[in-house]
Amino acid sequence: MSEALDRNASVIAEFRANEGRVGGVFEGAPLVLVHHRGRKSGQEHVSPMMYLPHDTAQDTVYVFGSKGGAPTDPDWYRNLTAAGEGTIERGTATYQVTVRELTGAERDRIYAEQARRYPGFAEYERKTDGIRTIPVLELRQV
């Protein structure tokens, strides 16, 4: 198993054992587990990721395809946008979501707020400047 998969498995286990809370680099940060199917393999994957809650709609969160500032989009992003749906674990709740990619000013506003709250996201954006725009997805409970 790769180091990233080992790390994800550890975060997933800790998340589930502690009602959605984890320590380490994610301590105190809002975290969801996103279930998605591989577009080619059909295999189910679970990816832990930070999210930004919607200002007023409690059934909606935003996730960011930052991939730590890598030059390519994460696989989970391509899987979710291809399917248009997925499942998330948030705290102790698990539910189906629809997927909508944000663009333009709406995307920029949401990403800027995430970067304001978590400066690492500003660094990811600096790393990808001129290479790609980090995707922002809205996940809304069905």
C-alpha positions as semicolon CSV with decimal commas, in nm:
position;residue;x (nm);y (nm);z (nm)
1;M;0,000;0,000;0,000
2;S;0,135;0,347;-0,087
3;E;0,219;0,600;0,183
4;A;-0,078;0,820;0,081
5;L;-0,319;0,525;0,101
6;D;-0,177;0,428;0,442
7;R;-0,223;0,786;0,565
8;N;-0,578;0,801;0,428
9;A;-0,667;0,466;0,588
10;S;-0,540;0,594;0,922
11;V;-0,739;0,920;0,895
12;I;-1,053;0,730;0,790
13;A;-1,025;0,491;1,086
14;E;-0,967;0,777;1,331
15;F;-1,259;0,977;1,182
16;R;-1,497;0,684;1,224
17;A;-1,375;0,600;1,574
18;N;-1,414;0,959;1,699
19;E;-1,745;1,078;1,552
20;G;-1,578;1,270;1,270
21;R;-1,290;1,423;1,464
22;V;-0,924;1,356;1,397
23;G;-0,588;1,477;1,522
24;G;-0,263;1,545;1,344
25;V;-0,262;1,785;1,050
26;F;-0,643;1,781;1,036
27;E;-0,700;1,851;1,408
28;G;-0,977;2,105;1,451
29;A;-1,045;2,128;1,077
30;P;-1,382;2,036;0,926
31;L;-1,336;1,700;0,759
32;V;-1,561;1,475;0,549
33;L;-1,509;1,133;0,400
34;V;-1,612;1,137;0,035
35;H;-1,715;0,809;-0,128
36;H;-1,675;0,795;-0,505
37;R;-1,649;0,528;-0,776
38;G;-1,359;0,508;-1,015
39;R;-1,477;0,619;-1,359
40;K;-1,279;0,343;-1,527
41;S;-1,250;0,073;-1,261
42;G;-1,592;0,111;-1,099
43;Q;-1,415;0,048;-0,768
44;E;-1,538;0,241;-0,463
45;H;-1,290;0,478;-0,300
46;V;-1,309;0,688;0,016
47;S;-1,112;1,013;0,034
48;P;-1,082;1,227;0,348
49;M;-1,085;1,598;0,276
50;M;-1,136;1,934;0,439
51;Y;-1,455;2,116;0,358
52;L;-1,612;2,457;0,389
53;P;-1,972;2,460;0,513
54;H;-2,225;2,664;0,317
55;D;-2,315;2,993;0,491
56;T;-2,685;2,911;0,529
57;A;-2,763;2,567;0,384
58;Q;-2,665;2,306;0,642
59;D;-2,702;2,028;0,383
60;T;-2,428;2,173;0,157
61;V;-2,049;2,169;0,179
62;Y;-1,770;2,271;-0,055
63;V;-1,460;2,060;-0,123
64;F;-1,142;2,161;-0,302
65;G;-0,937;1,967;-0,557
66;S;-0,610;2,113;-0,434
67;K;-0,407;1,790;-0,429
68;G;-0,159;1,979;-0,212
69;G;-0,076;2,215;-0,500
70;A;0,017;1,937;-0,743
71;P;0,003;2,020;-1,116
72;T;-0,280;1,772;-1,183
73;D;-0,636;1,737;-1,052
74;P;-0,703;1,462;-0,798
75;D;-0,870;1,143;-0,921
76;W;-1,159;1,188;-0,678
77;Y;-1,247;1,516;-0,850
78;R;-1,268;1,350;-1,191
79;N;-1,468;1,061;-1,044
80;L;-1,723;1,286;-0,872
81;T;-1,775;1,519;-1,166
82;A;-1,818;1,225;-1,405
83;A;-2,077;1,062;-1,177
84;G;-2,255;1,381;-1,067
85;E;-2,320;1,221;-0,730
86;G;-2,150;1,055;-0,436
87;T;-2,183;0,988;-0,066
88;I;-2,023;1,167;0,226
89;E;-1,966;1,091;0,590
90;R;-1,989;1,408;0,797
91;G;-1,958;1,363;1,171
92;T;-2,173;1,059;1,244
93;A;-2,406;1,109;0,946
94;T;-2,372;0,942;0,606
95;Y;-2,574;1,067;0,311
96;Q;-2,599;1,090;-0,068
97;V;-2,496;1,414;-0,237
98;T;-2,525;1,572;-0,577
99;V;-2,212;1,728;-0,722
100;R;-2,188;2,069;-0,887
101;E;-1,864;2,229;-0,998
102;L;-1,838;2,600;-0,922
103;T;-1,693;2,835;-1,182
104;G;-1,605;3,200;-1,224
105;A;-1,672;3,450;-0,948
106;E;-1,868;3,197;-0,741
107;R;-1,571;2,956;-0,741
108;D;-1,326;3,236;-0,666
109;R;-1,531;3,364;-0,370
110;I;-1,563;3,021;-0,209
111;Y;-1,196;2,936;-0,265
112;A;-1,085;3,272;-0,123
113;E;-1,286;3,208;0,193
114;Q;-1,127;2,864;0,237
115;A;-0,780;3,017;0,185
116;R;-0,861;3,291;0,438
117;R;-0,959;3,031;0,700
118;Y;-0,682;2,785;0,612
119;P;-0,376;2,961;0,463
120;G;-0,236;2,634;0,325
121;F;-0,500;2,662;0,053
122;A;-0,353;2,998;-0,054
123;E;-0,017;2,823;-0,089
124;Y;-0,174;2,546;-0,301
125;E;-0,316;2,812;-0,530
126;R;0,025;2,980;-0,562
127;K;0,181;2,645;-0,658
128;T;-0,077;2,586;-0,934
129;D;-0,083;2,942;-1,070
130;G;-0,055;2,930;-1,449
131;I;-0,083;2,549;-1,447
132;R;-0,442;2,480;-1,343
133;T;-0,730;2,629;-1,150
134;I;-0,805;2,431;-0,836
135;P;-1,158;2,296;-0,871
136;V;-1,427;2,368;-0,613
137;L;-1,721;2,128;-0,585
138;E;-2,050;2,186;-0,410
139;L;-2,183;1,869;-0,245
140;R;-2,551;1,900;-0,160
141;Q;-2,750;1,640;0,032
142;V;-3,009;1,462;-0,183
